[in-house]
mmCIF file of C-alpha atoms in Angstrom:
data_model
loop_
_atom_site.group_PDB
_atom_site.id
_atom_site.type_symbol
_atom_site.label_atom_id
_atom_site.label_comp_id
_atom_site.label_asym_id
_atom_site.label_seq_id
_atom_site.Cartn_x
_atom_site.Cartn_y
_atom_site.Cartn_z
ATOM 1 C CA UNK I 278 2.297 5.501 -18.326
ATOM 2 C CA UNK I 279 2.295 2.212 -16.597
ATOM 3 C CA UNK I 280 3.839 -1.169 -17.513
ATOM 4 C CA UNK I 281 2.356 -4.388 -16.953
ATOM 5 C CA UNK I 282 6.381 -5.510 -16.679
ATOM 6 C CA UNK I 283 6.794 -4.998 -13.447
ATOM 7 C CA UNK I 284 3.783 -2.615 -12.714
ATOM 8 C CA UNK I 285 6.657 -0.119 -13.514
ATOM 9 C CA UNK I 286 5.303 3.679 -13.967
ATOM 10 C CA UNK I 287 7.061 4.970 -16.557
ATOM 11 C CA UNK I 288 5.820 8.295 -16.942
ATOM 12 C CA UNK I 289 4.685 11.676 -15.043
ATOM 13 C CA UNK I 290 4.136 15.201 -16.552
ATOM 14 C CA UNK I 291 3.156 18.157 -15.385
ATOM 15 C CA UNK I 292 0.614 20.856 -17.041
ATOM 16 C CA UNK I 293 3.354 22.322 -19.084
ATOM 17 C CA UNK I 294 3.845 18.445 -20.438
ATOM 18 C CA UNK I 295 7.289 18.030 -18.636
ATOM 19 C CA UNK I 296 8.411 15.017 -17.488
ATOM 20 C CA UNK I 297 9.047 14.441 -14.068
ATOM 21 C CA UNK I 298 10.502 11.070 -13.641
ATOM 22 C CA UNK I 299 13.315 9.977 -15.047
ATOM 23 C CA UNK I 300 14.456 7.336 -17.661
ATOM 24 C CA UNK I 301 18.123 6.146 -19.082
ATOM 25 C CA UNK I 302 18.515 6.732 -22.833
ATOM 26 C CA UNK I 303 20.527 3.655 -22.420
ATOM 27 C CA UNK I 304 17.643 1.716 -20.710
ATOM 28 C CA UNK I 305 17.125 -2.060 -22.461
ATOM 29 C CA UNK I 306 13.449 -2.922 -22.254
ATOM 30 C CA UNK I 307 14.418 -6.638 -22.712
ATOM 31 C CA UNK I 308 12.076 -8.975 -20.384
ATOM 32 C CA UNK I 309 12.857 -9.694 -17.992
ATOM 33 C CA UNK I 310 14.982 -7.224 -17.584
ATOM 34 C CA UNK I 311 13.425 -3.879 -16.392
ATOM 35 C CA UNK I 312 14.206 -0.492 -17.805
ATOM 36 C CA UNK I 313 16.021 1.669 -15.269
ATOM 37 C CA UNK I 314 14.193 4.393 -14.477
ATOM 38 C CA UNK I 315 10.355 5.404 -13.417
ATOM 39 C CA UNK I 316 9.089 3.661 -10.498
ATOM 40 C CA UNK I 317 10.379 0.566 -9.932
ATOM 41 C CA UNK I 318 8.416 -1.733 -7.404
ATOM 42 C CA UNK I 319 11.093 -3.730 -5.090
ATOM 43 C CA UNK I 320 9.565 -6.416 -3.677
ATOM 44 C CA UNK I 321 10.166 -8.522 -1.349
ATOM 45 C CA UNK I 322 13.934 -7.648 -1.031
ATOM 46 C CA UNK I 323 15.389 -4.466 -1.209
ATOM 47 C CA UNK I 324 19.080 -4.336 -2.467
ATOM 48 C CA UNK I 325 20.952 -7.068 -2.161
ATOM 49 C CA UNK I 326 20.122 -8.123 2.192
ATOM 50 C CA UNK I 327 18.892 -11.372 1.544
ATOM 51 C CA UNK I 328 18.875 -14.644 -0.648
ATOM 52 C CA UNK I 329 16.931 -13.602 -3.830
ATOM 53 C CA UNK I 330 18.040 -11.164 -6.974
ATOM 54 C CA UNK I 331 18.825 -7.851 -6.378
ATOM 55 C CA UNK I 332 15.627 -5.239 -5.187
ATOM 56 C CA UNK I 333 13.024 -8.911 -5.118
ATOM 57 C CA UNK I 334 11.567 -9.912 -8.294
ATOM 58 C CA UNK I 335 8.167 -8.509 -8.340
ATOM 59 C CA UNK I 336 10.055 -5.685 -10.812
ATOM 60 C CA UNK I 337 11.319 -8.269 -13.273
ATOM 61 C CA UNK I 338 7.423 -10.127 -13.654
ATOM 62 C CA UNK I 339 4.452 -9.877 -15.656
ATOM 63 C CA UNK I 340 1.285 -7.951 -13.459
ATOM 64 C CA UNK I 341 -2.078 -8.172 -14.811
ATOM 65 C CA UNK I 342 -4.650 -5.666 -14.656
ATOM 66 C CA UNK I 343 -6.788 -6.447 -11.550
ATOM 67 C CA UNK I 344 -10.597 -6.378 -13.210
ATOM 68 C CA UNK I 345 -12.380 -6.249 -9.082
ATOM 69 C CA UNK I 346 -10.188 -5.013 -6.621
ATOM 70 C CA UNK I 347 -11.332 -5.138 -3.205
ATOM 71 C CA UNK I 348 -12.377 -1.214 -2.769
ATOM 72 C CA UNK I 349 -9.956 1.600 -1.201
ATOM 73 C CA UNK I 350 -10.970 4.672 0.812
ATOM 74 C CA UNK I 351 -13.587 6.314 -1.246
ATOM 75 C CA UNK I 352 -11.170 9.629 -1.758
ATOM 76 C CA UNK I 353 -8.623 7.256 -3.279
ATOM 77 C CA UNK I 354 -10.789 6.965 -6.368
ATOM 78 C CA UNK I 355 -12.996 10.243 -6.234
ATOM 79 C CA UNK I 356 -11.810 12.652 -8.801
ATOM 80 C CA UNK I 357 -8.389 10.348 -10.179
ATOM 81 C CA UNK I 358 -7.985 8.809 -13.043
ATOM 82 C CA UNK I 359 -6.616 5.322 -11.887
ATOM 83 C CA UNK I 360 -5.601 1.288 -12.553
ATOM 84 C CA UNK I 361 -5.522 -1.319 -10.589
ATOM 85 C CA UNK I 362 -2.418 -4.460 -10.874
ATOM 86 C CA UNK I 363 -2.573 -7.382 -9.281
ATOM 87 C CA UNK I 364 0.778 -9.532 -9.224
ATOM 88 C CA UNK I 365 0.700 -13.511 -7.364
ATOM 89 C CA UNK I 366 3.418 -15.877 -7.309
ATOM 90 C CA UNK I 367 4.283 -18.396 -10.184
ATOM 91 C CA UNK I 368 5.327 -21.585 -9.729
ATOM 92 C CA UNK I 369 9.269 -20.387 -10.693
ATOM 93 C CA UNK I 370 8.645 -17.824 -7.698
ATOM 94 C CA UNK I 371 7.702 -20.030 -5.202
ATOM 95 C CA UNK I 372 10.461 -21.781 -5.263
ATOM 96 C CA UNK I 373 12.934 -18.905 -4.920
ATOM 97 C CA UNK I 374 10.247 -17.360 -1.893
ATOM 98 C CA UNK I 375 7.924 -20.454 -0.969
ATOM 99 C CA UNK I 376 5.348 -17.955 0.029
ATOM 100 C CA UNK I 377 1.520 -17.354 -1.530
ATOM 101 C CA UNK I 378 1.413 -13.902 -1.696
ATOM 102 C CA UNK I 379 -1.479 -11.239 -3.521
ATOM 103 C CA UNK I 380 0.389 -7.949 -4.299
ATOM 104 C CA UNK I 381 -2.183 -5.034 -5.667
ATOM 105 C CA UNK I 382 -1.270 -2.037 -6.647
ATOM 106 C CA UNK I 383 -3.396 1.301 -7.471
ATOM 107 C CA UNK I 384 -1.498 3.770 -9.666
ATOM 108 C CA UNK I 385 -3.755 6.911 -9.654
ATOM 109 C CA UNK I 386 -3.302 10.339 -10.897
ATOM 110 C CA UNK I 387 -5.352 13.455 -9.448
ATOM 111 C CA UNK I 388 -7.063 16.263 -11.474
ATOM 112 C CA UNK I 389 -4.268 18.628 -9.454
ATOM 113 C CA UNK I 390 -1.237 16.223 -11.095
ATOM 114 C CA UNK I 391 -0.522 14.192 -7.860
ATOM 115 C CA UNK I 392 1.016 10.637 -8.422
ATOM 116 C CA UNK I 393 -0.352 8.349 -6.235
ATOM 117 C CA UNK I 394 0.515 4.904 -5.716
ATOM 118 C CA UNK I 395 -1.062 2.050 -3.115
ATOM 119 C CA UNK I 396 0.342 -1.427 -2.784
ATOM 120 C CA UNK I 397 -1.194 -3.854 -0.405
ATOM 121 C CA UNK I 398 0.330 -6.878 -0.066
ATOM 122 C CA UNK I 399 -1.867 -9.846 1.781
ATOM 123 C CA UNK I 400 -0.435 -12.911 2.751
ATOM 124 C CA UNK I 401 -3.010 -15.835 1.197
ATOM 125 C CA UNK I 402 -0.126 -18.851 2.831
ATOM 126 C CA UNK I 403 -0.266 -20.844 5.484
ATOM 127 C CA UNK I 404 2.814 -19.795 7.635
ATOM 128 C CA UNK I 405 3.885 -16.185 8.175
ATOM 129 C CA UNK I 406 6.527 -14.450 6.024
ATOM 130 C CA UNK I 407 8.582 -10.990 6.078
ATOM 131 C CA UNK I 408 9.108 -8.589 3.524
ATOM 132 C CA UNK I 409 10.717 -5.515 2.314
ATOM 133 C CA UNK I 410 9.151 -3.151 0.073
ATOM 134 C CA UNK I 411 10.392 0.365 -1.675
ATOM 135 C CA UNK I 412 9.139 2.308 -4.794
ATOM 136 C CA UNK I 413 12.288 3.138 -6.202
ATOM 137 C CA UNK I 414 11.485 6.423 -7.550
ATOM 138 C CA UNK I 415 13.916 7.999 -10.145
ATOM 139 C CA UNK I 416 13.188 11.475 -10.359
ATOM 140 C CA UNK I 417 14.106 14.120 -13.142
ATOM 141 C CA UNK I 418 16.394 17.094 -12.191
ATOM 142 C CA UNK I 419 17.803 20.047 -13.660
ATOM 143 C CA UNK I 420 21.443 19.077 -12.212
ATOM 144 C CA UNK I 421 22.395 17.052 -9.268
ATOM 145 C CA UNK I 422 24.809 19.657 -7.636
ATOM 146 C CA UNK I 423 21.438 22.342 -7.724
ATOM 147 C CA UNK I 424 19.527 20.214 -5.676
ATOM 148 C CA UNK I 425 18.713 19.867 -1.516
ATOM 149 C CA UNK I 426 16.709 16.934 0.255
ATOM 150 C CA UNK I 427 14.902 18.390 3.289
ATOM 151 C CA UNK I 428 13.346 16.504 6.420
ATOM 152 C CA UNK I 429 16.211 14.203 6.596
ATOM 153 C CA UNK I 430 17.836 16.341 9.037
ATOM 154 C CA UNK I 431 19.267 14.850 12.817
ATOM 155 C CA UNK I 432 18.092 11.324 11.593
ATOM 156 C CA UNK I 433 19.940 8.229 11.518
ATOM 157 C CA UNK I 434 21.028 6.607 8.280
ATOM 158 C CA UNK I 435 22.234 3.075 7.067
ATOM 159 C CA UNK I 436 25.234 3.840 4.388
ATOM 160 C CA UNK I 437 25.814 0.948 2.020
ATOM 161 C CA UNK I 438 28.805 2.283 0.854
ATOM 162 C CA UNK I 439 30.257 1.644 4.352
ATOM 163 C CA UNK I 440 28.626 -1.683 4.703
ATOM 164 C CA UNK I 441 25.256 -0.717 6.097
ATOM 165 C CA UNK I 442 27.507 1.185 8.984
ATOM 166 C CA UNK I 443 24.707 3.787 11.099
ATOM 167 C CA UNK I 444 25.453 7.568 10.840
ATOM 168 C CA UNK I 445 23.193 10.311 11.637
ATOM 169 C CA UNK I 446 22.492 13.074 9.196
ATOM 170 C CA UNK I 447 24.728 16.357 10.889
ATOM 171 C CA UNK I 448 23.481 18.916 7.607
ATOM 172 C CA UNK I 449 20.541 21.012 7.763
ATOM 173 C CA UNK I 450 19.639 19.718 4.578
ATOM 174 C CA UNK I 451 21.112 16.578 2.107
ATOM 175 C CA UNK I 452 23.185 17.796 -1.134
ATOM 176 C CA UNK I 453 24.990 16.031 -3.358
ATOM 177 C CA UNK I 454 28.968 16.233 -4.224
ATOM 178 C CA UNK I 455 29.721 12.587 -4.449
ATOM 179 C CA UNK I 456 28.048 8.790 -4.848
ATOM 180 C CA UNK I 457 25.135 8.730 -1.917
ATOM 181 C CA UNK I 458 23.796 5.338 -0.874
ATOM 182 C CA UNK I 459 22.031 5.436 1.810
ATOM 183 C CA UNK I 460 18.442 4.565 4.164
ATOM 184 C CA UNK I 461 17.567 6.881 6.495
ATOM 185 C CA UNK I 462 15.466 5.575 9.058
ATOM 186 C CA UNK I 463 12.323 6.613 11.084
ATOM 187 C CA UNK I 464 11.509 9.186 8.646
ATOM 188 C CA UNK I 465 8.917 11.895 9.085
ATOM 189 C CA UNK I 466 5.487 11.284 6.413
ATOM 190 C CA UNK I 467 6.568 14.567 4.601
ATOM 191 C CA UNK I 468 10.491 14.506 2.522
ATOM 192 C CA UNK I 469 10.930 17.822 -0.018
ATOM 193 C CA UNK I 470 13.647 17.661 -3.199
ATOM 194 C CA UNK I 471 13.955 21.170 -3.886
ATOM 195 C CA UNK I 472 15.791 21.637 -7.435
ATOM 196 C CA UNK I 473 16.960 25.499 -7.570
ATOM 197 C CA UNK I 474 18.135 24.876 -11.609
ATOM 198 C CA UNK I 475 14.231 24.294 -12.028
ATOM 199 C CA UNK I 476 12.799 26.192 -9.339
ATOM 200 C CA UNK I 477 10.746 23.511 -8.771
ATOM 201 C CA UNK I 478 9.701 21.182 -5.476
ATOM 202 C CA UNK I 479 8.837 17.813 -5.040
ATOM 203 C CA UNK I 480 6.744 17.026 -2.283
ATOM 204 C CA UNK I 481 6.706 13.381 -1.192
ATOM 205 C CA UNK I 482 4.366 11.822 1.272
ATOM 206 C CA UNK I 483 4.469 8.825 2.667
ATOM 207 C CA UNK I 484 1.962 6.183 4.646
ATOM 208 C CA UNK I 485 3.251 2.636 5.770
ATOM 209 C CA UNK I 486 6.619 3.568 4.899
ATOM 210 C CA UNK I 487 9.029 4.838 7.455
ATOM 211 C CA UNK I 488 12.109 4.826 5.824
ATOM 212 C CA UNK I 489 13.743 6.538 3.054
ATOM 213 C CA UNK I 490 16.373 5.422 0.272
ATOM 214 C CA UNK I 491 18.168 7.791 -1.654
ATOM 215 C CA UNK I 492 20.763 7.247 -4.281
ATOM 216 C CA UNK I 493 22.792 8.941 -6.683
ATOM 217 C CA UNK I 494 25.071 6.834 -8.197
ATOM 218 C CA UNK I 495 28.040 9.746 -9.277
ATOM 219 C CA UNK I 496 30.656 9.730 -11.697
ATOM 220 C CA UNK I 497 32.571 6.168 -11.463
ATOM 221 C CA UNK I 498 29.485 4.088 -10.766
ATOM 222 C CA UNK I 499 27.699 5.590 -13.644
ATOM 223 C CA UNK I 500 30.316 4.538 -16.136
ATOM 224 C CA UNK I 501 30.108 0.801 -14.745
ATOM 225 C CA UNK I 502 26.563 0.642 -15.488
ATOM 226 C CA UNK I 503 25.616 -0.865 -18.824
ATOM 227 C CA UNK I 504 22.246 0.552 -18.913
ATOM 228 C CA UNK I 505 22.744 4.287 -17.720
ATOM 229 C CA UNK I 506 24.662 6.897 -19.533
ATOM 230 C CA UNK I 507 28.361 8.267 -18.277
ATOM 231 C CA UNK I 508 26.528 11.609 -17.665
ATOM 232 C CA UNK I 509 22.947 10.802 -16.527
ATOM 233 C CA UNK I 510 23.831 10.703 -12.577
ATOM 234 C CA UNK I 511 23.518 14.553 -13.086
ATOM 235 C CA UNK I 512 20.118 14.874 -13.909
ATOM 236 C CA UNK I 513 18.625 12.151 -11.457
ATOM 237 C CA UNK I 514 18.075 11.374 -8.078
ATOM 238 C CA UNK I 515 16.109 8.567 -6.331
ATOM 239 C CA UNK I 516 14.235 9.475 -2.941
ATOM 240 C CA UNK I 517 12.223 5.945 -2.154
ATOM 241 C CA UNK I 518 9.453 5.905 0.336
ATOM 242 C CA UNK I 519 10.890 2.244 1.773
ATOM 243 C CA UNK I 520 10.386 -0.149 4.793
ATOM 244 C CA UNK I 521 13.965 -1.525 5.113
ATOM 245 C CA UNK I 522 15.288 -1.393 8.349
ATOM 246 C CA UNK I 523 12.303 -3.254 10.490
ATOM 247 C CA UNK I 524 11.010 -5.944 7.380
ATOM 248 C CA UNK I 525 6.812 -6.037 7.755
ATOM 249 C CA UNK I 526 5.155 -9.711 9.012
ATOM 250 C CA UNK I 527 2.182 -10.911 7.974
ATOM 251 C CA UNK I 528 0.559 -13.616 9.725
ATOM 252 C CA UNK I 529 -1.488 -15.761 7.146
ATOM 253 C CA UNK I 530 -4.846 -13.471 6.557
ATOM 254 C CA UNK I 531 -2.987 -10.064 7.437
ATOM 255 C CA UNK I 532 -2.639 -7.815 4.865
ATOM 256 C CA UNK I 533 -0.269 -4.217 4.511
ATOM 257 C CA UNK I 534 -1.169 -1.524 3.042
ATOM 258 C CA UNK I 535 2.411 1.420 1.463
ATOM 259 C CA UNK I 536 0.723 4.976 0.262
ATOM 260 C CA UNK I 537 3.520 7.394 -1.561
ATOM 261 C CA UNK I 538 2.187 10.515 -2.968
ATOM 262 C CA UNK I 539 4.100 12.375 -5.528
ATOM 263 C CA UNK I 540 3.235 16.573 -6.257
ATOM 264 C CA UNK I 541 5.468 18.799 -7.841
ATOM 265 C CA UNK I 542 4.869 22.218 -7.152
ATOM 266 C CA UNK I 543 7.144 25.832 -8.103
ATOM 267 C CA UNK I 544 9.770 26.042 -5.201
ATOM 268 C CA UNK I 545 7.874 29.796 -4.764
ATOM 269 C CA UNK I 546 5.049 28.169 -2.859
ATOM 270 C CA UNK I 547 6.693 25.298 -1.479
ATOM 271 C CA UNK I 548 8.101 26.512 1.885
ATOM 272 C CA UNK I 549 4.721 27.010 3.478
ATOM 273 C CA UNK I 550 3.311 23.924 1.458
ATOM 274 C CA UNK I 551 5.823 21.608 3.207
ATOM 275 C CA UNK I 552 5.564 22.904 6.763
ATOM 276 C CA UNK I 553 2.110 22.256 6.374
ATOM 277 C CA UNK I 554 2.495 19.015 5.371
ATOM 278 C CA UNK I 555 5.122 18.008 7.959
ATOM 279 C CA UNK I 556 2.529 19.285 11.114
ATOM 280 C CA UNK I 557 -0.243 16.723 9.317
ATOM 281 C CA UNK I 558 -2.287 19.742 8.090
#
């Protein structure tokens, strides 16, 4: 399920009809307020490093369904079931970011149960500009202490819990026994979130996007938060395909084009799946 509020995808279920993303119980769907949860698009700020509202505003606006789109790769439509958004700047956003701006984005769905979701953002002003841009993607697990990040390993991170400080990952793997707020940066095109509770793998990949955000918010943070339950940090975990670090610039004309790729597979055939995946195979 998509939203036009914020081209926000809401849903994603397997064969068995689970749902794979997650959504708070206590989530408001009060305009312009988005719900937390799904797929958030942040755009053109991520977090709070610059002057506008926290994660951009393209989340908190109205999309519209884009009727012609200029045409993708032929294998991005062959065999999908897919729909095309097209967000542009109102008059309230160009005076927040005074930059003329199309933002398209292809939500598509294979017949295998990949996600798939393309944003190309061209710049249609007269003058450069620089942007950010992450899909902030919540996704459902079984319990936040059963669950490892791999191909994170020996990079460098940004931690915004120690004011964007620069670390680099020392674990073989990332798990989770406190609040985790971090960017890693220079990231490989291939990031696993194996969930032992579920036995089950997610596979992200990745094109135009070489960082990653992930975030758990924990105990004390998740209390705080209005719109997500005192419990809920346990069965979530974001993992955002994201370019933070280096912002993109578009010279008037240019355009940029983010791929992530979402599969969920049982953990049982993951291990050879991802090494695959991680060689480009």
């Amino acid at each position: 399920m998509v939203s036009l509020h914020g081209g926000q995808v809401f849903s994603w279920r397997n064969e068995q009809g689970e749902e794979l993303l997650f959504t708070s119980s206590k989530g408001i769907f009060k305009p312009p307020k988005q719900v937390r949860g799904g797929i958030p698009i942040c755009f053109p700020q991520f977090g709070n490093c610059g002057s506008l509202e926290q994660h951009g505003f393209a989340r908190s606006k109205v999309w519209t369904v884009d009727d012609n789109p200029p045409p993708l790769h032929p294998n991005d439509s062959h065999g999908k079931s897919f729909i095309d958004l097209l967000l542009k700047p109102s008059e309230e956003d160009l005076k927040c970011w005074p930059y003329s701006f199309e933002l398209r984005l292809r939500v598509s769905l294979a017949a295998n149960g990949d996600l798939a979701l393309t944003s190309r953002v061209r710049n249609i002003d007269g003058k450069p500009f620089s942007f950010s841009f992450t899909y902030h993607t919540y996704l459902s697990v079984s319990d936040i202490s059963e669950v490892r990040v791999e191909g994170l390993e020996t990079l460098d991170y940004l931690d915004n819990l120690r004011q964007r400080e620069r670390f680099t990952e020392q674990g073989d793997a990332l798990t989770f026994e406190s609040e985790v707020d971090r960017v890693y940066l220079s990231c490989p095109n291939a990031i696993a979130i194996l969930d032992h509770g579920r036995k089950r793998t997610y596979v992200i990949r990745k094109d135009g996007l070489p960082d990653v955000a992930v975030w758990n918010p924990w105990e004390k943070k998740s209390k705080a938060m209005a719109d997500f339950g005192d419990e809920e940090y346990k069965k979530m975990l974001c993992v955002d395909g994201a370019v933070v670090e280096k912002p993109v610039t578009l010279k008037p004309g240019e355009e940029w084009t983010g791929l992530l790729v979402l599969s969920a597979v049982p953990s049982s055939f993951c291990s050879e799946y991802f090494d695959l995946e991680r060689r480009g195979l």
